[in-house]
């Protein structure tokens, strides 16, 4: 059986390495007589690379070669990954991808095309890197009615927040370190602004609730505005700040999906997930809470999930795996302003007594928080549960203070 890899970056080269390193074992598990890499598509050159002889720049070589039964897409981005994957599926080839942007934007359509062409489209590596999560949700937890899923789905932001919490680094210092360590890109926006976590929660929500969730329907907030003062107030409240992606089924059939920094209580299983690790909590009616934890990024952990999908494709050439969901209608994802939360608010003022009185008037019972060495005029508190709409309206009325931070509080 022949395999082609499209995109010879970090993950693609990890896939090639793993296919060679564990070749005998992979062939055996695949229930094939052989499993060989035939092409690697990349525009770049890799002089001296052990697979230099397999490198091609022309995609048609892959799509027109009947011997290639499995195509691995590790290019990332939407174009031309989408066009190449679509053409591969239509040509009757199984496709394995690690590309969350592609699955989040086009998953529903590509699964349908795979179905029509009686081939597999598998994407275990698109969420949680090496952590098994797509198969556990669709197979092991299939008997459950899952009504909520939440997690730390981005390793880079978790590393930055960990450094702020444990080493007292500022956001800028921690981001620089993340870039130095090769976690964050030179343009870190996809990670620090929450887009990467958003794509991943969209995929998980589609899988759990059966309808596609488009990333642009999801309220997404990143971690750029988190300060060490917020970290200290979270500590005094009894928790830590994490970037939490979450999706919940609503009683009327819609879903609530959001990505934002959030206070997480110290006793939560998500609170001790540090550095570049990811954790995903799935709440099912039979299982209760189950948490999947591990390396959510990186060359070999991600290659581990990709190659597992390759093996699964090889084993299911005749009997297709079912990972499908329907398209969704406008309004399927509820407006985030309808969501209810409790909130942490930090503000500064020149007249603390008047400001606290005004906040109490607007918010009713508030619980004040304290931190060591707070500058004069700074105060922070936690509200009772309020809708996002209510909090926005109330904050717009505040005149006695400058609101510096508003962070949601979770109950995971
Ligand atoms: N940039 C991503 C992260 C890589 O930091 O988690 C894996 O999707």
Coordinates of C-alpha atoms and ligand atoms in Angstrom, one line a residue, residues 11 98 100 125-129 152-159 182-185 188 190-192 196-197 200 276-278 295-298 302, ligand 1:
X11 CA 4.3 17.3 11.3
X98 CA -3.8 17.3 11.0
X100 CA -7.8 22.0 12.1
X125 CA -4.5 14.9 14.9
X126 CA -6.5 18.1 14.3
X127 CA -7.5 18.4 17.9
X128 CA -5.2 17.8 20.9
X129 CA -2.2 16.7 18.8
X152 CA -7.4 23.7 27.2
X153 CA -6.8 23.2 23.5
X154 CA -3.9 25.4 22.8
X155 CA -0.4 24.6 24.1
X156 CA 1.3 27.9 23.3
X157 CA -1.2 30.0 25.4
X158 CA -1.1 27.5 28.2
X159 CA 2.7 27.7 28.3
X182 CA 9.6 27.3 19.1
X183 CA 6.0 27.1 20.4
X184 CA 4.7 30.4 19.2
X185 CA 5.1 31.7 15.7
X188 CA 1.5 34.6 17.3
X190 CA -3.6 32.3 15.8
X191 CA -2.5 31.1 19.3
X192 CA -2.7 34.1 21.5
X196 CA -6.5 28.0 17.0
X197 CA -8.5 26.9 20.1
X200 CA -10.6 22.9 17.7
X276 CA 2.3 23.1 26.5
X277 CA 0.0 20.3 27.7
X278 CA -3.7 20.2 26.7
X295 CA 0.8 16.7 24.5
X296 CA -1.4 18.8 22.3
X297 CA 1.3 19.8 19.8
X298 CA 4.7 18.9 18.6
X302 CA 1.0 14.9 16.3
Ligands
LIG1 N1 -0.1 26.2 17.9 C1 -0.8 25.0 18.4 C2 -0.7 25.0 19.9 C3 -0.3 23.8 17.8 O1 0.1 25.8 20.5 O2 -1.4 24.2 20.6 C4 -1.2 22.6 17.8 O3 -2.4 22.8 17.1

